Tab-separated table of C-alpha atoms in Angstrom:
chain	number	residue	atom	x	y	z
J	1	UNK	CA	-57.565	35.019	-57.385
J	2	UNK	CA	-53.980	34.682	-56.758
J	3	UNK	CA	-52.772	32.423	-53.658
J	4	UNK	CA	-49.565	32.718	-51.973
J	5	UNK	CA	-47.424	29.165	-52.311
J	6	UNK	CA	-47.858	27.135	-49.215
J	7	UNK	CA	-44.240	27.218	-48.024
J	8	UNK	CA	-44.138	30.866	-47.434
J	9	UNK	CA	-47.771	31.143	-44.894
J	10	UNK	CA	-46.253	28.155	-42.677
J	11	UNK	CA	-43.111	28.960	-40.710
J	12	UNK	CA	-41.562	25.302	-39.710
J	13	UNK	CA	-39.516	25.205	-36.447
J	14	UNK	CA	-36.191	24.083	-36.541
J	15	UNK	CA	-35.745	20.492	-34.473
J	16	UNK	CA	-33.305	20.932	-32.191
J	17	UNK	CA	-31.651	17.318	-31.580
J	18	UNK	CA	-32.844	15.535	-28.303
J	19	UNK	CA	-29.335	15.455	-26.419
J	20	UNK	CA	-30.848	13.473	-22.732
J	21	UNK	CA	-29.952	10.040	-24.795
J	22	UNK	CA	-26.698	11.105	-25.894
J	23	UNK	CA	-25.924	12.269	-22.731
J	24	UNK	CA	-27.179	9.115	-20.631
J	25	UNK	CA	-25.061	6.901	-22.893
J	26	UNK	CA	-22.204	8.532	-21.952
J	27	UNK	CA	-22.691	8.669	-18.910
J	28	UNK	CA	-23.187	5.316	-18.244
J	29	UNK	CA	-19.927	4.832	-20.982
J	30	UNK	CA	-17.559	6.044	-18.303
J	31	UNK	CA	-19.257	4.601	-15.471
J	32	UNK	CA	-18.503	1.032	-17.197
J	33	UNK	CA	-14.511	2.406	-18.037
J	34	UNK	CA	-14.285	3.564	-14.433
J	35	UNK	CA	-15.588	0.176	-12.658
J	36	UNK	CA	-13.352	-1.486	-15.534
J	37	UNK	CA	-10.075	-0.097	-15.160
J	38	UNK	CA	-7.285	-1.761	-13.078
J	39	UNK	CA	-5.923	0.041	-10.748
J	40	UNK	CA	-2.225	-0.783	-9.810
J	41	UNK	CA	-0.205	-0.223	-6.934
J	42	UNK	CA	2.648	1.529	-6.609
J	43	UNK	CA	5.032	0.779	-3.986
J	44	UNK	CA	7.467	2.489	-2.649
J	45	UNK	CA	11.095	1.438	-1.096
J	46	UNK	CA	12.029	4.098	1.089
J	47	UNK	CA	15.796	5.601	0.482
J	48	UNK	CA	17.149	8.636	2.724
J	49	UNK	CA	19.992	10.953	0.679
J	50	UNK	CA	23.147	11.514	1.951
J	51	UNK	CA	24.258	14.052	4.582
J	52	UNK	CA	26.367	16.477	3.908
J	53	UNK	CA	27.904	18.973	6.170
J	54	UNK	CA	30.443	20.527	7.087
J	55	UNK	CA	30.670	20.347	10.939
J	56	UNK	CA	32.452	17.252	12.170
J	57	UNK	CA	30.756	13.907	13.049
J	58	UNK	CA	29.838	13.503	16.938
J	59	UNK	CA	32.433	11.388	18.912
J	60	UNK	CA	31.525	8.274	20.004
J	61	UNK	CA	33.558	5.398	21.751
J	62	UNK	CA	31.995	3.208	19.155
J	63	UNK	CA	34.269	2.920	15.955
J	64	UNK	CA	30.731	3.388	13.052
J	65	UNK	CA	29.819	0.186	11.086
J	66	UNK	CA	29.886	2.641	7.658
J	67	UNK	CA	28.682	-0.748	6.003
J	68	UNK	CA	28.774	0.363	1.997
J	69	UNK	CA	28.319	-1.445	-1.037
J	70	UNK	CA	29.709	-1.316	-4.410
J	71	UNK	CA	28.323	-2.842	-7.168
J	72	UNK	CA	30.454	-3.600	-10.177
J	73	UNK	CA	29.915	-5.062	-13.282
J	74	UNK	CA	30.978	-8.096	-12.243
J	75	UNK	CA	30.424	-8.123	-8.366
J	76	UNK	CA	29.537	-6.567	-5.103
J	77	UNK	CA	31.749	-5.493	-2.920
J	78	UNK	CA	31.206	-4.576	0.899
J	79	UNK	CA	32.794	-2.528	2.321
J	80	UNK	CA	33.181	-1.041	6.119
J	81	UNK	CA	34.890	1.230	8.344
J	82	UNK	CA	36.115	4.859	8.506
J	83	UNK	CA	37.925	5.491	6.400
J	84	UNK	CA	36.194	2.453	4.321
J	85	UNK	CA	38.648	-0.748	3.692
J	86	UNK	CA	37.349	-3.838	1.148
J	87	UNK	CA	36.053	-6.767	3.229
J	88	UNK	CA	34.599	-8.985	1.206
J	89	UNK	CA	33.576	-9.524	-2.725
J	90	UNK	CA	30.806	-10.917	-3.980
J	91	UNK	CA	30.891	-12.208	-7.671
J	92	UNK	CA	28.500	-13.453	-10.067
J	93	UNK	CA	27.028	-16.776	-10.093
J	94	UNK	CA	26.746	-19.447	-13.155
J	95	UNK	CA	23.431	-17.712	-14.397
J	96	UNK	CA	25.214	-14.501	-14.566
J	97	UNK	CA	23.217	-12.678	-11.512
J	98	UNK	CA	25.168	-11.153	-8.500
J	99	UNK	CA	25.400	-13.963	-5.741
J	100	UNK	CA	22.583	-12.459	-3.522
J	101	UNK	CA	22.699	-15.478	-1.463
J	102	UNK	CA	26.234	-15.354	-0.235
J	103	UNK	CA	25.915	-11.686	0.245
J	104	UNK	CA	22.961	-12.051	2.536
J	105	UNK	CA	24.171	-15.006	4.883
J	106	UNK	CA	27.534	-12.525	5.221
J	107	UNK	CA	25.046	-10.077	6.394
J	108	UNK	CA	23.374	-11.924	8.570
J	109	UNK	CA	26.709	-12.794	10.300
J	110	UNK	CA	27.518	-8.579	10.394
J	111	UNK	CA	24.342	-8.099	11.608
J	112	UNK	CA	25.005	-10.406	14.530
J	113	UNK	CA	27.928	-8.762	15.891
J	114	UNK	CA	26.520	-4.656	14.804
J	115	UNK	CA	22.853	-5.303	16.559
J	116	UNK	CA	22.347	-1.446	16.701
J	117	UNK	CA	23.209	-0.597	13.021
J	118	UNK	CA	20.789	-0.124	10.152
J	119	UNK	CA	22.259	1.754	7.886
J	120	UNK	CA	23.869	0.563	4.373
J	121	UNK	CA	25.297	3.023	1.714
J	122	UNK	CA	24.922	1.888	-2.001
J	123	UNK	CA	27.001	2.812	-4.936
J	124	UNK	CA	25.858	1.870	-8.132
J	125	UNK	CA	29.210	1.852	-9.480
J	126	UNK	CA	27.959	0.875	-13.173
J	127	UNK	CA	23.821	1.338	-14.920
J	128	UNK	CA	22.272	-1.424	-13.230
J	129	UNK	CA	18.907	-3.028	-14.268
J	130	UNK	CA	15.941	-1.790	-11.780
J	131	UNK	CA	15.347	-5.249	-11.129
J	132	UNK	CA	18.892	-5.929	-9.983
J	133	UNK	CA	18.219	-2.667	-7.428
J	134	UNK	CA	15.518	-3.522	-6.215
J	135	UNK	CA	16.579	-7.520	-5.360
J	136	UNK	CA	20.014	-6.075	-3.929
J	137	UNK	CA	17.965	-3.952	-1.673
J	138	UNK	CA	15.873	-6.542	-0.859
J	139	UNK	CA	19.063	-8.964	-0.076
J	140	UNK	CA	19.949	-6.080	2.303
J	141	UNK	CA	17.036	-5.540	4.316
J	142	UNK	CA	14.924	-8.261	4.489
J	143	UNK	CA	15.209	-11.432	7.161
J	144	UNK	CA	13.911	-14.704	6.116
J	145	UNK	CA	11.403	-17.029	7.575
J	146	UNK	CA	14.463	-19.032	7.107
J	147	UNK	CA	16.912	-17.130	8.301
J	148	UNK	CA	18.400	-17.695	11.983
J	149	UNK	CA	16.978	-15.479	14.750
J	150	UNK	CA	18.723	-12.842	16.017
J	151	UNK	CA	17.941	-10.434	19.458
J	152	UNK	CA	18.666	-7.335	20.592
J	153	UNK	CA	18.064	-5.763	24.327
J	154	UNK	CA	15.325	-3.502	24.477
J	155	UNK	CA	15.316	-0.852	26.721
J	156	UNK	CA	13.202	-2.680	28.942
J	157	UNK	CA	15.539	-5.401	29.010
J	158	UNK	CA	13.818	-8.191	27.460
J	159	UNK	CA	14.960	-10.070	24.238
J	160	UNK	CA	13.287	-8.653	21.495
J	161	UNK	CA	13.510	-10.408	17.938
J	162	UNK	CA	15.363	-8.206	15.652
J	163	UNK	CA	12.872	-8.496	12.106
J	164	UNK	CA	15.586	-6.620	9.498
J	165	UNK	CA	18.915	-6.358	8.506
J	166	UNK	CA	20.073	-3.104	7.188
J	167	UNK	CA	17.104	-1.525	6.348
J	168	UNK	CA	18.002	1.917	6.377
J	169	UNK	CA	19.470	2.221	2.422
J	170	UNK	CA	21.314	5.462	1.244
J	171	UNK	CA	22.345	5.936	-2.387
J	172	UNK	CA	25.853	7.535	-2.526
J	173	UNK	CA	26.350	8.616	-5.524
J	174	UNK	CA	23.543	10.056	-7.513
J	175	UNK	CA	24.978	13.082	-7.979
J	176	UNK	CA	27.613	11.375	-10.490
């Protein structure tokens, strides 16, 4: 009697893979990268842009501070007024850095006698290192622990401590 070969009566199944374990592993893979990962922060310096219109500025009896600095190569230079006139240069120091510390104790004193203004213009004159931006802005804004005190009237009429310089920083040229 003839019989059939064994392979052909018995159909096998094809295994499909398990995939749950494969699955749970990663899973639990980027759980691990997620509570891993450093998160930085980014911080921001806040910078408006210039106006520009056409309609002429508003008259006041007050002449405008129109504090503006250039930075050269080799210094800073402030200057104020409208229409602007040099003041004052900063240069470099031994190290080869602007002279951020002379530039802020001259603010300080222009701070004193412009209590109400805020505003500084800066011209990159030349490609400056971000660094070097950033620690002229800060120069700019910031008052010291150490620095001397200085008060404004408030409306209400009491002394109240004045806590920046010229914190209000426009770029002037970035259009060129």
């Amino acid at each position: 009697m003839y019989q059939a070969p064994s392979r052909r009566k018995t159909r096998s199944e094809v295994k499909k893979p398990n995939l749950i374990p494969i699955l749970d592993s990663v899973f639990i893979f980027i759980f691990f990268l997620l509570m891993s990962a450093n998160f930085i922060k980014v911080y921001e310096i806040p910078s408006d842009v210039p106006i520009v219109s056409s309609a002429p500025p508003p008259k006041s009896k007050e002449k405008p501070l129109a504090l503006t600095l250039k930075i050269y190569q080799s210094s800073i230079v402030l200057y104020t007024g409208v229409p602007s006139r040099k003041v004052r240069s900063f240069g470099k120091t031994a190290d080869g850095k602007y002279d951020l510390e002379r530039l802020h104790g001259y603010l300080i004193d222009l701070k004193k006698r412009n209590l109400n203004e805020a505003t500084v213009v800066l011209e990159p004159i030349v490609d400056l290192a971000y660094d070097d931006i950033v620690q002229i802005m800060d120069a700019v804004r910031y008052l010291r622990k150490t620095d001397p005190d200085i008060f404004i009237k408030g409306k209400d009429g009491l002394d109240t401590k004045v806590d920046s310089l010229f914190n209000k920083i426009i770029f002037g040229n970035i259009q060129s």
